[in-house]
Amino acid sequence: MLIMKAGNPLKSKIEALIVPVCEDKNIYVDKEIIDIITSVKKLKEFSGKASDEIILYDLPGVSAKRVIFAGLGKIGEVNAETLRILAGQIVKKCIGKELKRIAFITPDSKKLKIDFQVVGKSILEGACLGNFIFDKYISDKKSKILEKIELFVDAKDLKKNKGLDLQVETICSGAHLAREWVSNPSNAKTPEKYVETLKDVFKNSDIKYSVLKEDKLKKMGCGALLSVAKGSSSSAFIAIADYNPKNAKKTIALVGKGVTFDAGGLDLKSAEGMRTMKCDMAGSATGGATLHAIGILKPDIRVIGIMPIVENMPSGDALRPGDIVQSLCGKTIEIGNTDAEGRLILADALSYTEKNYKPDVIIDVATLTGACVVALGEKIAGVFSYNEKLAQKIVKSGTNTGERCWQMPMPDDYKKLLKSEFADISNMASGKWGGSITAALFLSEFVNNKNWAHIDIAGPAFSMKPGEYCTPGGTGFGVRLLCDYLIG
Ligand code: BES
Ligand code: ZN
Ligand code: ZN
């Protein structure tokens, strides 16, 4: 539980009180707190440098069992992300110490020259995101997450920002959901199981959840989507989560790639390339988890999550290179490579979305290309759109949330790389380079809406290394980004 409160933190009887400290400047107004920090800084062990930390027990005048002084570095270097990192790292440490209840003191936003909204929100976010463990399959569960995290703030700030704690907790629990789904192994999230997991999440919510099964998809003509599932013993689905409030001002559709395992199909991936491919449904996890948060936050917009869900496997029934399939919009696609399956399922999902919902804005999210990871690395997503304003708005949300995005080009002349001799288009570009761009250009052939953006999250969706406020596995990347885009 995340709680923002006013009052004297020094009088709070908790297990640990966390005091962020700058290396070069005082960032508090309360004299007692300033005095404690001044005396702690006299110790050689602690100067307030970034990641510096000292724990003092039973300090006179402090009711908390221990005070953890945490370094923020130089005041000029403090920003939303350094605050998130500090809070996340401290929470991870406190989990390791088997604590249950801790509280942070908020530095003075005027002294930091950062809006309180940002200071408070970032500490809450970092703390909440750090308070996560994925130990579903560990028999000997060693640690437990913290039960309660408090943030002491000024009474005036509390009044002005009522509900901020609940909002942050709702959005971060969306990120936790996405992390769980992505970290879950593919044998536990076959398409059949995954659509049921999603169903459970939307039970008792304001969201209407429905699933299109294979017979319906066949009748509709979703040949591209169905072709990917052919090699798998699981079927293809489109899961739909619809948040449709009475007073909706506009409709935004989130389309998410949901490949529960990407073996590559007959164009089989290497052992190394396949190892992390349980993450290939991260786009759908982002979409689904964002809808879950939106169902609680209840903005005045209709938000629809459209999640095409399949498994990409090789078998005697599998899709072959050279096969030609017909997509929902009628365009024929020659299969240049069965491992370029994400664009096939998205092609049909995008057509379906446009046709059935006529949304004002469509954003698709997908672990689409290795090329995007080559271009932007493991921490930054690629944003592709013909609508400059929309792309910039997404990039801005990336800056706000620390889920960084970089706008990529959509050059018209690269489209010729997708030419096929035998069909309307090939799912594989003829050149070797610019794979994330040609993938986006392929998708663009299946969308008419000018307000469409594609976000390639192949890099940041999953990591085998722990992040500053994340454990190894799914990162939940995109949920905070989309929530910021949707509700600001
Ligand atoms: N799921 C992969 C992309 C991916 C790579 C996601 C690394 C996460 C991390 C996608 O389906 C794929 O295999 N793409 C191919 C496309 C190629 C065959 C045109 C790729 O990127 O190599
Ligand atoms: Zn693939
Ligand atoms: Zn894939």
Coordinates of C-alpha atoms in Angstrom, one line a residue, residues 36-258:
I36 CA 20.4 15.5 11.7
I37 CA 21.7 15.6 8.2
T38 CA 24.5 18.0 9.1
S39 CA 25.7 15.7 11.8
V40 CA 25.5 12.6 9.6
K41 CA 27.5 14.4 6.9
K42 CA 30.3 14.9 9.4
L43 CA 30.9 11.1 9.2
K44 CA 33.4 10.1 6.6
E45 CA 31.2 7.2 5.4
F46 CA 28.4 9.4 4.0
S47 CA 28.5 12.5 1.8
G48 CA 25.3 12.3 -0.2
K49 CA 26.8 11.2 -3.4
A50 CA 24.5 9.3 -5.7
S51 CA 24.0 5.7 -4.4
D52 CA 25.7 6.7 -1.1
E53 CA 23.9 5.2 1.9
I54 CA 24.2 5.0 5.6
I55 CA 21.9 3.4 8.2
L56 CA 21.8 4.7 11.7
Y57 CA 19.8 2.9 14.4
D58 CA 17.9 4.4 17.4
L59 CA 18.8 8.0 16.6
P60 CA 17.9 10.4 19.5
G61 CA 14.7 12.4 18.7
V62 CA 13.7 9.9 16.0
S63 CA 10.9 7.3 16.6
A64 CA 11.8 5.1 13.6
K65 CA 14.0 2.1 14.4
R66 CA 16.5 3.1 11.8
V67 CA 17.1 6.0 9.5
I68 CA 18.4 5.4 6.1
F69 CA 20.2 8.4 4.6
A70 CA 20.3 8.0 0.8
G71 CA 22.5 10.0 -1.5
L72 CA 20.9 11.9 -4.4
G73 CA 24.2 13.4 -5.8
K74 CA 24.5 17.1 -6.7
I75 CA 21.3 19.1 -6.6
G76 CA 21.6 20.1 -10.3
E77 CA 21.6 16.5 -11.3
V78 CA 18.4 15.6 -9.4
N79 CA 15.4 14.8 -11.7
A80 CA 12.4 12.5 -11.9
E81 CA 14.4 9.5 -12.8
T82 CA 17.1 9.9 -10.1
L83 CA 14.3 10.2 -7.6
R84 CA 12.7 7.0 -8.9
I85 CA 16.0 5.2 -8.8
L86 CA 16.7 6.3 -5.3
A87 CA 13.3 5.2 -4.0
G88 CA 13.4 1.9 -6.0
Q89 CA 16.8 0.9 -4.8
I90 CA 16.0 1.7 -1.2
V91 CA 12.8 -0.4 -1.4
K92 CA 14.7 -3.3 -2.9
K93 CA 17.2 -3.1 0.0
C94 CA 14.4 -3.0 2.6
I95 CA 12.8 -6.1 1.0
G96 CA 16.2 -7.8 1.5
K97 CA 16.1 -6.7 5.2
E98 CA 12.7 -8.3 5.6
L99 CA 11.1 -5.0 6.6
K100 CA 7.3 -4.4 6.3
R101 CA 6.7 -0.7 6.8
I102 CA 8.9 2.2 5.7
A103 CA 8.5 5.9 5.1
F104 CA 10.2 8.4 2.9
I105 CA 10.7 12.1 3.7
T106 CA 10.1 14.3 0.7
P107 CA 12.7 16.9 0.0
D108 CA 11.5 20.5 -0.5
S109 CA 10.4 20.9 -4.1
K110 CA 11.3 24.7 -4.1
K111 CA 14.8 23.9 -3.0
L112 CA 15.1 21.2 -5.7
K113 CA 13.5 23.6 -8.2
I114 CA 11.3 20.8 -9.4
D115 CA 7.5 20.8 -9.1
F116 CA 6.1 18.9 -6.1
Q117 CA 3.9 16.9 -8.5
V118 CA 7.1 15.5 -10.1
V119 CA 9.1 15.1 -6.8
G120 CA 6.2 13.3 -5.0
K121 CA 5.1 11.2 -8.0
S122 CA 8.6 10.1 -8.8
I123 CA 9.4 8.9 -5.3
L124 CA 6.1 7.1 -5.1
E125 CA 6.6 5.5 -8.5
G126 CA 10.2 4.3 -7.8
A127 CA 9.1 2.9 -4.4
C128 CA 6.1 1.1 -5.9
L129 CA 8.0 -0.2 -8.9
G130 CA 10.8 -1.5 -6.7
N131 CA 8.3 -3.2 -4.4
F132 CA 7.9 -6.3 -6.7
I133 CA 9.1 -9.9 -6.7
F134 CA 8.4 -12.6 -9.3
D135 CA 8.8 -15.8 -7.3
K136 CA 5.7 -17.7 -8.5
Y137 CA 7.9 -20.8 -9.4
I138 CA 10.4 -20.6 -6.5
S139 CA 9.6 -23.3 -3.8
D140 CA 11.6 -21.6 -1.1
K141 CA 10.3 -18.1 -1.2
K142 CA 12.9 -16.0 0.6
S143 CA 11.5 -12.5 0.6
K144 CA 8.2 -10.7 0.8
I145 CA 7.3 -7.3 -0.7
L146 CA 6.8 -4.4 1.8
E147 CA 3.3 -4.1 3.1
K148 CA 3.2 -0.3 3.5
I149 CA 5.2 2.5 2.0
E150 CA 4.5 6.1 3.2
L151 CA 5.6 9.4 1.9
F152 CA 5.7 12.3 4.3
V153 CA 4.8 15.5 2.5
D154 CA 4.0 19.1 3.4
A155 CA 0.3 19.5 4.4
K156 CA -0.4 22.0 1.6
D157 CA 1.1 19.7 -1.0
L158 CA -1.0 16.9 0.3
K159 CA -4.2 18.9 0.0
K160 CA -3.3 20.0 -3.6
N161 CA -2.4 16.5 -4.7
K162 CA -5.1 14.4 -3.2
G163 CA -5.3 11.0 -4.8
L164 CA -1.8 11.1 -6.3
D165 CA -0.8 8.1 -4.2
L166 CA -3.7 6.0 -5.3
Q167 CA -3.2 7.0 -9.0
V168 CA 0.5 6.0 -8.9
E169 CA -0.3 2.8 -7.1
T170 CA -2.9 1.9 -9.7
I171 CA -0.6 2.6 -12.7
C172 CA 2.3 0.8 -11.1
S173 CA 0.2 -2.2 -10.3
G174 CA -0.6 -2.2 -14.0
A175 CA 3.2 -2.3 -14.7
H176 CA 3.5 -5.2 -12.1
L177 CA 0.8 -7.1 -14.0
A178 CA 2.6 -6.7 -17.3
R179 CA 5.8 -7.8 -15.7
E180 CA 4.2 -11.0 -14.3
W181 CA 2.6 -11.9 -17.6
V182 CA 5.8 -11.3 -19.5
S183 CA 8.0 -13.2 -17.0
N184 CA 5.5 -16.1 -16.9
P185 CA 7.0 -19.0 -18.9
S186 CA 5.4 -19.9 -22.3
N187 CA 4.2 -23.3 -21.1
A188 CA 2.0 -21.4 -18.5
K189 CA 0.7 -18.9 -21.0
T190 CA -0.2 -20.8 -24.1
P191 CA -2.7 -18.6 -26.1
E192 CA -5.6 -20.6 -24.5
K193 CA -4.3 -20.0 -21.0
Y194 CA -3.3 -16.4 -21.7
V195 CA -6.8 -15.3 -22.9
E196 CA -8.2 -16.9 -19.6
T197 CA -5.6 -15.0 -17.5
L198 CA -6.8 -11.8 -19.2
K199 CA -10.4 -12.7 -18.5
D200 CA -9.7 -13.0 -14.8
V201 CA -8.2 -9.6 -14.7
F202 CA -11.2 -7.9 -16.2
K203 CA -13.7 -9.8 -14.1
N204 CA -15.6 -7.4 -11.8
S205 CA -14.3 -4.4 -13.6
D206 CA -15.9 -1.7 -15.8
I207 CA -14.3 -3.3 -18.8
K208 CA -16.0 -5.5 -21.3
Y209 CA -13.8 -8.4 -22.2
S210 CA -14.4 -10.6 -25.2
V211 CA -12.4 -13.1 -27.2
L212 CA -12.6 -13.9 -31.0
K213 CA -11.9 -17.6 -31.5
E214 CA -10.5 -19.3 -34.6
D215 CA -13.8 -20.1 -36.3
K216 CA -14.8 -16.5 -36.1
L217 CA -11.3 -15.3 -37.3
K218 CA -11.6 -17.7 -40.2
K219 CA -15.0 -16.5 -41.2
M220 CA -13.8 -12.9 -41.0
G221 CA -10.8 -13.6 -43.2
C222 CA -7.9 -13.1 -40.8
G223 CA -5.6 -15.1 -43.0
A224 CA -2.4 -13.4 -41.8
L225 CA -3.1 -13.9 -38.1
L226 CA -4.2 -17.5 -38.6
S227 CA -1.2 -18.4 -40.7
V228 CA 1.2 -17.7 -37.8
A229 CA -0.7 -20.1 -35.5
K230 CA -0.6 -23.0 -38.0
G231 CA 2.6 -24.5 -36.7
S232 CA 1.5 -24.5 -33.1
S233 CA -0.8 -26.9 -31.3
S234 CA -2.5 -23.8 -29.8
S235 CA -5.1 -21.7 -31.7
A236 CA -5.1 -18.0 -32.6
F237 CA -7.2 -15.5 -30.7
I238 CA -8.0 -11.8 -30.6
A239 CA -8.7 -10.7 -27.1
I240 CA -10.6 -7.4 -26.7
A241 CA -10.8 -5.3 -23.6
D242 CA -13.2 -2.3 -24.0
Y243 CA -13.5 0.5 -21.6
N244 CA -16.4 2.6 -22.9
P245 CA -17.7 5.2 -20.4
K246 CA -20.9 7.0 -21.1
N247 CA -19.3 10.4 -21.4
A248 CA -16.5 9.3 -23.7
K249 CA -15.0 12.3 -25.7
K250 CA -12.9 10.2 -28.0
T251 CA -11.8 6.6 -28.7
I252 CA -8.2 5.4 -28.5
A253 CA -7.3 1.9 -29.5
L254 CA -4.2 0.1 -28.2
V255 CA -3.2 -2.9 -30.3
G256 CA -0.6 -5.2 -28.7
K257 CA 1.5 -8.0 -30.2
G258 CA 0.7 -11.2 -28.3

